[in-house]
Short mmCIF file of C-alpha atoms and ligand atoms in Angstrom, two decimals:
data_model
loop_
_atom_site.label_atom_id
_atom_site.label_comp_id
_atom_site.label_asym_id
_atom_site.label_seq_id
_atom_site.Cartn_x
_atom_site.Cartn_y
_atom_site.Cartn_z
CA UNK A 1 -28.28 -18.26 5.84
CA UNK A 2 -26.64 -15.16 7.73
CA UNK A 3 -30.00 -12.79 8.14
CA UNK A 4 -28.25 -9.95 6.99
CA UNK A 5 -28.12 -11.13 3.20
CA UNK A 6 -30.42 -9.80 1.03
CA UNK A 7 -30.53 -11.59 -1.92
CA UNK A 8 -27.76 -11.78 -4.87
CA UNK A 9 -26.97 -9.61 -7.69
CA UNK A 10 -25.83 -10.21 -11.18
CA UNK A 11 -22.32 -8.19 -11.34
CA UNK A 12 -23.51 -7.47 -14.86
CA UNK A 13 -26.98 -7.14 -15.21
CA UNK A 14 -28.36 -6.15 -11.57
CA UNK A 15 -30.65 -8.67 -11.92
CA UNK A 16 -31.16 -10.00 -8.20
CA UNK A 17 -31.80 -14.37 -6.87
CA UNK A 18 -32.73 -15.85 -4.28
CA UNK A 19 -29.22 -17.13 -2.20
CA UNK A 20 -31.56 -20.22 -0.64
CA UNK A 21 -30.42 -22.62 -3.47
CA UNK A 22 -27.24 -24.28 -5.14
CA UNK A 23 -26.73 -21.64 -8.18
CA UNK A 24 -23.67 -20.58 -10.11
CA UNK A 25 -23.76 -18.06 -12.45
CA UNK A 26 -26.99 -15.74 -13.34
CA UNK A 27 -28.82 -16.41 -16.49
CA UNK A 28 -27.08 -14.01 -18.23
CA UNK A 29 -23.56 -16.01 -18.18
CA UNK A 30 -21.86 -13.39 -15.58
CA UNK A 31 -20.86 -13.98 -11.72
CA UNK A 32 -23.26 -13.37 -8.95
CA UNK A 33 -22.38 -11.08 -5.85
CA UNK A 34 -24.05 -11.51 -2.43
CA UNK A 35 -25.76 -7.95 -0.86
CA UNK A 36 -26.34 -7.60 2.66
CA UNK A 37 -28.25 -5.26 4.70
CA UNK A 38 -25.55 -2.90 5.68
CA UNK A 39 -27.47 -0.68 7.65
CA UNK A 40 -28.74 -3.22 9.75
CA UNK A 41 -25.52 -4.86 10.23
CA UNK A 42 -24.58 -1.52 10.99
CA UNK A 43 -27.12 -1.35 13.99
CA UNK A 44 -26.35 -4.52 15.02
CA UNK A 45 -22.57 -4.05 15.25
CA UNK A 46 -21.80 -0.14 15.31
CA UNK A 47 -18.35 -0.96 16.48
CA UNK A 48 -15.88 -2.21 14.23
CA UNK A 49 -15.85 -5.81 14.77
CA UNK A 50 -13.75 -6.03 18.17
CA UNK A 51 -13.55 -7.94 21.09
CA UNK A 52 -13.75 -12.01 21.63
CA UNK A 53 -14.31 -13.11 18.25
CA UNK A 54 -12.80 -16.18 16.83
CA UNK A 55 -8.74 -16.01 15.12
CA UNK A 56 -10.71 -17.05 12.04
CA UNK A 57 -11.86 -15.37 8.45
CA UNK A 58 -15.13 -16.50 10.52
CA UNK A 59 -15.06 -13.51 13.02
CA UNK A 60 -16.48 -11.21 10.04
CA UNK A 61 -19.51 -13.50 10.11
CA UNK A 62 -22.18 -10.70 10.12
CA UNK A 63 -20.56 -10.35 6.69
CA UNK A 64 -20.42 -13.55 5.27
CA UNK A 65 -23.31 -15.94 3.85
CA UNK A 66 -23.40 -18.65 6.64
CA UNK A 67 -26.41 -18.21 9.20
CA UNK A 68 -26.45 -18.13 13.10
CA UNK A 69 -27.23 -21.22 13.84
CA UNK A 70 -24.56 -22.69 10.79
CA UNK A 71 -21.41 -24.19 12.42
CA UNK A 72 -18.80 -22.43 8.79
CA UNK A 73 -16.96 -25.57 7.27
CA UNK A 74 -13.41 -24.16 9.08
CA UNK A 75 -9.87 -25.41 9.35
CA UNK A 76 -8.66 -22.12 10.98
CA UNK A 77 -8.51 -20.03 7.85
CA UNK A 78 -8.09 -16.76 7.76
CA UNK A 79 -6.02 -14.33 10.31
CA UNK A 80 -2.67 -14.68 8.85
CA UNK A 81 -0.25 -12.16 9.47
CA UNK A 82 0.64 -8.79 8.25
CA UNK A 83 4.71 -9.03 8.47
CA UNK A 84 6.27 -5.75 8.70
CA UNK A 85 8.84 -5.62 5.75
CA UNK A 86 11.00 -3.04 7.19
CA UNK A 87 14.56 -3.98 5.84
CA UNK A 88 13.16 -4.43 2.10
CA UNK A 89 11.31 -1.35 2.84
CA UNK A 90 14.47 0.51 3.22
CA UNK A 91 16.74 -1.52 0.88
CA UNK A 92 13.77 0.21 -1.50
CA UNK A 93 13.57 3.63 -0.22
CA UNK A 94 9.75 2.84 0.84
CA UNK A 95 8.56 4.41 4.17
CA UNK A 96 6.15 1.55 5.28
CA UNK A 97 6.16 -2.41 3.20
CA UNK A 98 3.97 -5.02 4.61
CA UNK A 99 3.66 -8.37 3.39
CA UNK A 100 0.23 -9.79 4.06
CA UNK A 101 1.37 -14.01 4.59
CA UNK A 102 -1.49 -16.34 3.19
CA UNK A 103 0.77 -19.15 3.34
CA UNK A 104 -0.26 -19.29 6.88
CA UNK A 105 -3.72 -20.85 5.62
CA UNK A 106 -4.86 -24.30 6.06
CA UNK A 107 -3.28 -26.14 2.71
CA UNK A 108 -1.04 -23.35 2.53
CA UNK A 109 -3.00 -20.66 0.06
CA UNK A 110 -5.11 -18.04 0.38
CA UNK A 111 -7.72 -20.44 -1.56
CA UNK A 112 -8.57 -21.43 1.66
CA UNK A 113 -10.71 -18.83 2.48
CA UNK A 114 -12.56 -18.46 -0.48
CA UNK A 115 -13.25 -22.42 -0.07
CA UNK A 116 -13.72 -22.64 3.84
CA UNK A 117 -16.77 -20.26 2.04
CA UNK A 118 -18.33 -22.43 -0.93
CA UNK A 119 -18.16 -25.34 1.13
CA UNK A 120 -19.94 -24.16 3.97
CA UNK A 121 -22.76 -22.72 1.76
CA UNK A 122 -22.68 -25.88 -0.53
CA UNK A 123 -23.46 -28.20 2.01
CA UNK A 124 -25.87 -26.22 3.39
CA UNK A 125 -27.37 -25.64 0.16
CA UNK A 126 -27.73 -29.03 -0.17
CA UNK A 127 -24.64 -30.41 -2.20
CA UNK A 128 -23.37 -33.89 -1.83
CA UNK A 129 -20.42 -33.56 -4.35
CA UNK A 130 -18.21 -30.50 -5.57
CA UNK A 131 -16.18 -30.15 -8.91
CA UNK A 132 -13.42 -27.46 -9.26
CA UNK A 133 -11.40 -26.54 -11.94
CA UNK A 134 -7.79 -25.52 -10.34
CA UNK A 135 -4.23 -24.76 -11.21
CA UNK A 136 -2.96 -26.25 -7.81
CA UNK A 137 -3.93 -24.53 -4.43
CA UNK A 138 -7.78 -24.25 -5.00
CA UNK A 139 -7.91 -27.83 -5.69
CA UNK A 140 -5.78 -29.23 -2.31
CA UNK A 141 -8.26 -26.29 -0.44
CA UNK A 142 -11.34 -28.16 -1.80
CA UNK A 143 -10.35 -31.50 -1.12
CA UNK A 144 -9.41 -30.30 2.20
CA UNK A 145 -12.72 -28.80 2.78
CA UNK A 146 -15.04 -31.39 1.33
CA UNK A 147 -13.24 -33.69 3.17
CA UNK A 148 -13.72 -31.77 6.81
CA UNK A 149 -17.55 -31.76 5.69
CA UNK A 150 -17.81 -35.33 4.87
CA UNK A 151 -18.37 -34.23 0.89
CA UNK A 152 -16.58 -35.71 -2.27
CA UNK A 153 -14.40 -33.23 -4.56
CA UNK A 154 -13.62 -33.86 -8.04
CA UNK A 155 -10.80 -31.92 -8.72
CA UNK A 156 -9.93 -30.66 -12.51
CA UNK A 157 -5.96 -29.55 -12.80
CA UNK A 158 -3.32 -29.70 -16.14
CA UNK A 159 -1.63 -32.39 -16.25
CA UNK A 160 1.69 -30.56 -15.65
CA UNK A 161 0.43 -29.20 -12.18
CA UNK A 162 2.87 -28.75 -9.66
CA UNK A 163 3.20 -32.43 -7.89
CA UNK A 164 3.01 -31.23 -4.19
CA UNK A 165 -1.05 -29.91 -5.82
CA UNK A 166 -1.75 -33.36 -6.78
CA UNK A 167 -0.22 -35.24 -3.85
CA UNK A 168 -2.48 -33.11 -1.40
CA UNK A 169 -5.43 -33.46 -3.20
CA UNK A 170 -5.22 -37.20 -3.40
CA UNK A 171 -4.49 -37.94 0.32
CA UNK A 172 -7.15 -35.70 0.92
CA UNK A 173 -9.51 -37.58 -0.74
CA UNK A 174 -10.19 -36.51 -3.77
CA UNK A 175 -11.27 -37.55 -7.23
CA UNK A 176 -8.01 -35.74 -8.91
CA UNK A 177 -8.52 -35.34 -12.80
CA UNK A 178 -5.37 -34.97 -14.54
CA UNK A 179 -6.88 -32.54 -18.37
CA UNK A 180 -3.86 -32.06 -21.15
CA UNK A 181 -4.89 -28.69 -21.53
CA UNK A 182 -5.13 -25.34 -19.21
CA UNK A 183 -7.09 -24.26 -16.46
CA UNK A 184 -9.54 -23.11 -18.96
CA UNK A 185 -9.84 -26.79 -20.45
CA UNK A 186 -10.28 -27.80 -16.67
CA UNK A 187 -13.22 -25.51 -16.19
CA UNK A 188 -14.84 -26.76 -19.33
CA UNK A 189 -14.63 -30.60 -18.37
CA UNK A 190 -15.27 -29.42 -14.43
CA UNK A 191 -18.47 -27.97 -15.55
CA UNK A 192 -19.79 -30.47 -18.16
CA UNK A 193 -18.51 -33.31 -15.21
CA UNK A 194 -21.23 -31.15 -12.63
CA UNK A 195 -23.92 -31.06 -15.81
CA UNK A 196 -23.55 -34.77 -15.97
CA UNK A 197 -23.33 -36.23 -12.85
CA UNK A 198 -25.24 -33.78 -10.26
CA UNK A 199 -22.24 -32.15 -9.12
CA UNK A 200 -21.59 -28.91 -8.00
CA UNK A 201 -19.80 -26.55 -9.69
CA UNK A 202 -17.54 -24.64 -7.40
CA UNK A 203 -15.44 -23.29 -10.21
CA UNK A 204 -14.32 -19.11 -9.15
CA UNK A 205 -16.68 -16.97 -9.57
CA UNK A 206 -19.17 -19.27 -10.94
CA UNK A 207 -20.61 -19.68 -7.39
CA UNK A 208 -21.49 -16.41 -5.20
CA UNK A 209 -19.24 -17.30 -2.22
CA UNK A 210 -15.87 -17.87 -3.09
CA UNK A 211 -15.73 -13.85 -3.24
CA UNK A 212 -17.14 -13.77 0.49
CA UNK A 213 -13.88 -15.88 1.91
CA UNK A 214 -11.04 -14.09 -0.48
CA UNK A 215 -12.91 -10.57 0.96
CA UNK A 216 -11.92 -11.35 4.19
CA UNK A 217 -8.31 -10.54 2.98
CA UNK A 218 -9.89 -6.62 2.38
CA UNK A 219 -11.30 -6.89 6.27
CA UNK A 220 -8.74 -8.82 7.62
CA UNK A 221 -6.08 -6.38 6.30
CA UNK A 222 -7.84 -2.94 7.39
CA UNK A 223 -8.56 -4.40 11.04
CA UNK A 224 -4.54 -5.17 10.77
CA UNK A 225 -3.69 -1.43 9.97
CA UNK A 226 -6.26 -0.20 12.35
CA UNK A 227 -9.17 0.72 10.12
CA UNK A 228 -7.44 2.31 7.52
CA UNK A 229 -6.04 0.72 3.79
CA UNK A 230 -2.59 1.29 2.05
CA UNK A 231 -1.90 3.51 -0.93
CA UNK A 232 -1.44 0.56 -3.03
CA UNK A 233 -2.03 -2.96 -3.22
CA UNK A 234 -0.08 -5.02 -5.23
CA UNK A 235 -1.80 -8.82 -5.95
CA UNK A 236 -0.83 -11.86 -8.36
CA UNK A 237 -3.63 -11.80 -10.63
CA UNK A 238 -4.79 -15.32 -12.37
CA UNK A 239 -8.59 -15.22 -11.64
CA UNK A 240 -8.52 -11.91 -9.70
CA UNK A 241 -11.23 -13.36 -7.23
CA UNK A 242 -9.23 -12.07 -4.50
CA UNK A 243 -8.64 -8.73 -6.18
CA UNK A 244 -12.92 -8.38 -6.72
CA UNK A 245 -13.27 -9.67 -3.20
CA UNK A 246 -10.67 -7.09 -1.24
CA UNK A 247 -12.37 -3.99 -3.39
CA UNK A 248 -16.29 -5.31 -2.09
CA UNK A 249 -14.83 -5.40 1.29
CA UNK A 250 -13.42 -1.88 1.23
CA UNK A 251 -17.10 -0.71 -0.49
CA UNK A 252 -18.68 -2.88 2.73
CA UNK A 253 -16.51 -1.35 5.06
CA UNK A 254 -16.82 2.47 3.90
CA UNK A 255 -20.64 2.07 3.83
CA UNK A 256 -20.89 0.99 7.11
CA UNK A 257 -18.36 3.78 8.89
CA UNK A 258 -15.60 1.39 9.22
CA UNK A 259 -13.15 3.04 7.51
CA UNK A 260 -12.64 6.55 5.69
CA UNK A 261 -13.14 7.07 1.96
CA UNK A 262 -9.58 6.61 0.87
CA UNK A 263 -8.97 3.72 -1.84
CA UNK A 264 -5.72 2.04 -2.52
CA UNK A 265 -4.16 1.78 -5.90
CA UNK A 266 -5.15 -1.56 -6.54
CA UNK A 267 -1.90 -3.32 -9.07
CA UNK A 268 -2.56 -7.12 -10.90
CA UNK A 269 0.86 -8.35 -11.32
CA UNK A 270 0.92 -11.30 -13.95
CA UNK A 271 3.29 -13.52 -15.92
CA UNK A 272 4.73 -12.27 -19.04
CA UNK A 273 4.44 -15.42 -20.50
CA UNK A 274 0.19 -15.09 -19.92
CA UNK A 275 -0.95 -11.75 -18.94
CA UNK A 276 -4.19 -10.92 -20.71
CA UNK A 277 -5.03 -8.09 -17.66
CA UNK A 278 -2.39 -6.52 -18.41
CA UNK A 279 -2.37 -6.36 -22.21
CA UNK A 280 -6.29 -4.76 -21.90
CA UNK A 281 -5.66 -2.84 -19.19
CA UNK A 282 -2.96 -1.52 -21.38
CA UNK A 283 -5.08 -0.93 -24.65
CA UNK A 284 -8.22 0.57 -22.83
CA UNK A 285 -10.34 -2.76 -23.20
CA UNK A 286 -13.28 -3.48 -20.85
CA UNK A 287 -12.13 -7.39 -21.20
CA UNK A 288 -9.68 -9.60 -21.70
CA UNK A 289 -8.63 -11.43 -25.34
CA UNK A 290 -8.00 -14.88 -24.83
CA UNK A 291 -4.38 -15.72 -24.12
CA UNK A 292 -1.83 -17.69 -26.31
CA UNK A 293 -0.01 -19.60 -25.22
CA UNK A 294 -0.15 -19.33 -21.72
CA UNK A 295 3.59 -20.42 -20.37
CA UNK A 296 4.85 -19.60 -16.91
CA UNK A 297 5.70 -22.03 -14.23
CA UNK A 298 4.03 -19.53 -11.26
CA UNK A 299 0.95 -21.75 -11.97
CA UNK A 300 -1.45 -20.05 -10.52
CA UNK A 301 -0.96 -17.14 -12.60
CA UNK A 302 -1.41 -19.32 -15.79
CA UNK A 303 -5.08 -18.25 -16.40
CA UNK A 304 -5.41 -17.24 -20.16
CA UNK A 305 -8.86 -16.10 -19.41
CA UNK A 306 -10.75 -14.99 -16.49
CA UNK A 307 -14.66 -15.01 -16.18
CA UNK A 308 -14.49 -12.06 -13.79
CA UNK A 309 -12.13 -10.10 -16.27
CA UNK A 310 -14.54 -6.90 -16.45
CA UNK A 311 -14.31 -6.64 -12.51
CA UNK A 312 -10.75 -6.73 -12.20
CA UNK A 313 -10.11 -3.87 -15.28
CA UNK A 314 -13.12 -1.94 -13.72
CA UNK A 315 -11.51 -2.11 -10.12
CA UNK A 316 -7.56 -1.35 -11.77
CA UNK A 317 -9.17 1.73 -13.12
CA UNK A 318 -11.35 3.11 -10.45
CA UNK A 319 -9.31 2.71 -8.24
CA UNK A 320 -6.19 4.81 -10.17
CA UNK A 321 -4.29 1.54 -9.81
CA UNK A 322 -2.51 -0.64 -12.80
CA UNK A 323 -1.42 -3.89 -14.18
CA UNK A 324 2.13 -5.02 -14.29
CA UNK A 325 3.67 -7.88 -16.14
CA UNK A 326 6.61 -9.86 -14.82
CA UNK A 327 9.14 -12.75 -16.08
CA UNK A 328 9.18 -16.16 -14.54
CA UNK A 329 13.30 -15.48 -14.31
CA UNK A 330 12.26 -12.14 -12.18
CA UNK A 331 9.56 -13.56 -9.91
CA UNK A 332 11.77 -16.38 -8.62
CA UNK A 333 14.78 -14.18 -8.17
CA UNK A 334 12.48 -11.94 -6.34
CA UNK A 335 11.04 -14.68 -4.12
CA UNK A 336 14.79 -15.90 -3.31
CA UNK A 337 14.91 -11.89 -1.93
CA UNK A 338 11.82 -12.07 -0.05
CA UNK A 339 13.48 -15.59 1.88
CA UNK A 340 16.33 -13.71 2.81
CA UNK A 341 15.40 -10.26 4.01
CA UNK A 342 11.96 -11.61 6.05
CA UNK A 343 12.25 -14.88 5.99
CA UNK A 344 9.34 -16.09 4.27
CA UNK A 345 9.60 -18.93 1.84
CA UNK A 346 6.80 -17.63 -0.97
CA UNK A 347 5.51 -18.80 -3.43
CA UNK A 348 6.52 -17.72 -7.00
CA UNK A 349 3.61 -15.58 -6.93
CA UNK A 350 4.33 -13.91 -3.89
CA UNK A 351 7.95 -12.77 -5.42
CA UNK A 352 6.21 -11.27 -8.60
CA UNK A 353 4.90 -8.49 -6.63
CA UNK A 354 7.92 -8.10 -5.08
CA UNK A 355 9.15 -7.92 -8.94
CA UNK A 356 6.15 -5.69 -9.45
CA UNK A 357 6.93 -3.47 -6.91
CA UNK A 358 10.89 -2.66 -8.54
CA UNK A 359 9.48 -1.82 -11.49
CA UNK A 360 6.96 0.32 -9.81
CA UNK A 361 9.28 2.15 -7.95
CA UNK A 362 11.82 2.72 -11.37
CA UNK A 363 8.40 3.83 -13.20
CA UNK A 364 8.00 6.43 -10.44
CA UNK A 365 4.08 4.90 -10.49
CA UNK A 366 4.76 3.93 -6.52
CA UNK A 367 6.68 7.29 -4.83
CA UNK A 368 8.95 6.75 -1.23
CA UNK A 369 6.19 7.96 0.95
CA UNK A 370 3.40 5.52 -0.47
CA UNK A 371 2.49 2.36 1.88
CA UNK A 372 2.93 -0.59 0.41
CA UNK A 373 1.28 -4.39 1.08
CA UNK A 374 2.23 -7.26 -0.77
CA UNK A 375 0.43 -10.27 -1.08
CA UNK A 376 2.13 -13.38 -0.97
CA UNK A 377 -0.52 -15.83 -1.70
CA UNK A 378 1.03 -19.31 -0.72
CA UNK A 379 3.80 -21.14 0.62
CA UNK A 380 6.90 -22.05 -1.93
CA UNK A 381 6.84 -25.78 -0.34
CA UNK A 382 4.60 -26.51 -2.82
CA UNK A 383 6.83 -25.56 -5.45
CA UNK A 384 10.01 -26.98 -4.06
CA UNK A 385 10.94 -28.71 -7.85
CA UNK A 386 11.32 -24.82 -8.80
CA UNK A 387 13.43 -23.56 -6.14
CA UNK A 388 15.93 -26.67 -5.82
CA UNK A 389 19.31 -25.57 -6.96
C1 PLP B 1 -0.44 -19.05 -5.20
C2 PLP B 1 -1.46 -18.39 -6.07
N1 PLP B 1 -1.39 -17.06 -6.25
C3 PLP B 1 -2.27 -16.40 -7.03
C4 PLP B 1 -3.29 -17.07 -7.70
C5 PLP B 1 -4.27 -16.28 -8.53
O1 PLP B 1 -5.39 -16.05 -7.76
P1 PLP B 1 -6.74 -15.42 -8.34
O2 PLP B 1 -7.34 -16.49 -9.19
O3 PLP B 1 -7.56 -15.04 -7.16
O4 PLP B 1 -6.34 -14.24 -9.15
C6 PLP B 1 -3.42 -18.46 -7.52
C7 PLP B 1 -4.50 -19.19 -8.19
O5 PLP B 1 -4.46 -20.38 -8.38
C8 PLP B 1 -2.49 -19.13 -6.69
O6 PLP B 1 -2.58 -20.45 -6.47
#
């Protein structure tokens, strides 16, 4: 365990554990967040993180869970690039668009990170199998990184997952559970498969360190702008796990000097056809309703409820940001547009915050002079039966 961890904290009920066993969520049914020492991380490092460090999420290491002496479960995640969006930006009257690339991750998602994470700490915690509930990319990035650690992943995923999901988790090894239901069915059967069988459940936010990796995107994307954030942020919100993470990273950073005390407007951009954030950020609610039905094809965004839904509304609002709901018809156009002016081939996701973004802009909610970063959170191969013509 990195010696800078203190101990974890219920995200709910302060309550604090010990991180030196295999634990998911606290007592009180809501996620756990790791706390470090800042101050002596602070001492230790007083420079921003500079220098030799490795072209992984890894190079933050004083700020994630795995000790010293702990070689991280890695494929290379992590350092993806921040592509300068200039033609969009002027096609959209925007002074500065970046696009921040995960599908330059190991199995082609930002999931790796957030994986490369939970597996490192699971095996040193002691786990000899993992269980995930997944609409697609968490699932290939678990089998990916059980496999690399010589651990066996059961992987939960709706039947009607994309193919390319499946495909990679199976030649990756793992135990791939095809559930007629949604991701929420998944994370049922996931869990009672771990209850049953000795598992462990590596389900988001149900285990403390999935949050570590997807904060690296906060760190990863202020040491890209030089120590300093955008004025808004927009993200594809199913789980929001990367949304929670990014917002503890900026809290890390600004208590230990790294950067000032400026906060981006933080936007979730969901399907119409399932966006429960954006229907209670809407009517004022601290949490999400359930859902129904939940129909898009950007899969990842088909998450009718999210465990962490109370962070993400909590983080929309303090940070002055909103929610944004877009069609599947809009997204895909808007991923075609993102091809053709940067060449990027995103994922369905990605384009929705391009989609986002337009409306933004027509709402008058993101002005010219406002910096902008998109995150496109995976590669479209794996959703080539969408974009054939
Ligand atoms: C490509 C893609 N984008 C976005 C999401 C949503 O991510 P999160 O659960 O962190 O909100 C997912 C989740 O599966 C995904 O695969």
């Amino acid at each position: 365990m990195n010696p800078f961890v203190l101990h974890l904290e219920c995200s709910a009920c302060d309550k604090t554990h010990s991180p030196r066993q295999l634990i998911n969520l606290c007592p009180c049914g809501k996620p756990l967040l790791v706390r470090y020492d800042l101050s002596a991380v602070q001492a230790k490092l007083p420079q921003k993180i500079q220098g030799i460090r490795p072209h992984t999420m890894w190079r933050y290491r004083e700020l994630l869970p795995a000790g010293n002496s702990q070689a991280p479960i890695s494929l290379g995640e992590g350092d993806t690039p921040l592509v300068d969006a200039g033609r969009l930006a002027s096609s959209l009257g925007l002074s500065r668009l970046w696009i921040k690339d995960e599908s330059a991750n190991p199995t082609g998602s930002f999931k790796a990170r957030g994986l490369s994470a939970a597996v490192t700490m699971a095996k040193a915690l002691g786990a000899e199998s993992l269980a995930i509930p997944s609409a697609g990319n968490a699932g290939g990035a678990l089998a990916a990184y059980a496999a690399r650690a010589g651990l066996q992943a059961h992987v939960f995923m709706p039947r009607n997952v994309p193919p390319a999901n499946r495909i990679e988790c199976e030649a990756l090894g793992a135990e791939v559970h095809l559930v007629d239901g949604l991701i929420t069915d998944c994370g049922r059967l996931a869990a009672q498969g771990a209850r049953v069988n000795g598992w462990f459940d590596v389900a988001t936010l149900k285990e403390p360190y999935r949050i570590e990796g997807k904060k690296t995107l906060g760190l990863e994307l202020a040491e890209q702008l030089r120590w300093r954030l955008p004025d808004v942020i927009i993200y594809p919100t199913g789980g929001g796990t990367g949304l929670v993470g990014m917002w503890k990273a900026f809290d890390e950073m600004r208590q230990l000097g790294w950067i000032d005390s400026k906060k981006p407007r933080m936007v979730s951009v969901q399907a119409a056809g399932c966006a429960p954030v954006v229907r209670a950020f809407q009517q004022g609610e601290p949490r999400c309703g359930p859902w129904s039905p939940a129909t898009t094809l950007a899969a990842g965004l088909r998450v009718p409820r999210a465990i962490g839904d109370f962070l993400i509304l909590d983080i929309l609002r303090h940070s002055g940001g909103t929610a944004v709901a877009v069609t599947d018809e809009e997204m895909l156009a808007e991923a075609g547009a993102m091809g053709r002016s940067q060449g990027l081939f995103v994922c369905p996701e990605g384009g929705a915050t391009l989609a986002a973004l337009k409306k933004l802009i027509r709402s008058g909610f993101v002005r010219p002079s406002d910096e902008v970063v998109l995150f496109n959170t995976g590669s479209g191969l794996k959703y080539l039966h969408l974009f054939e013509a």
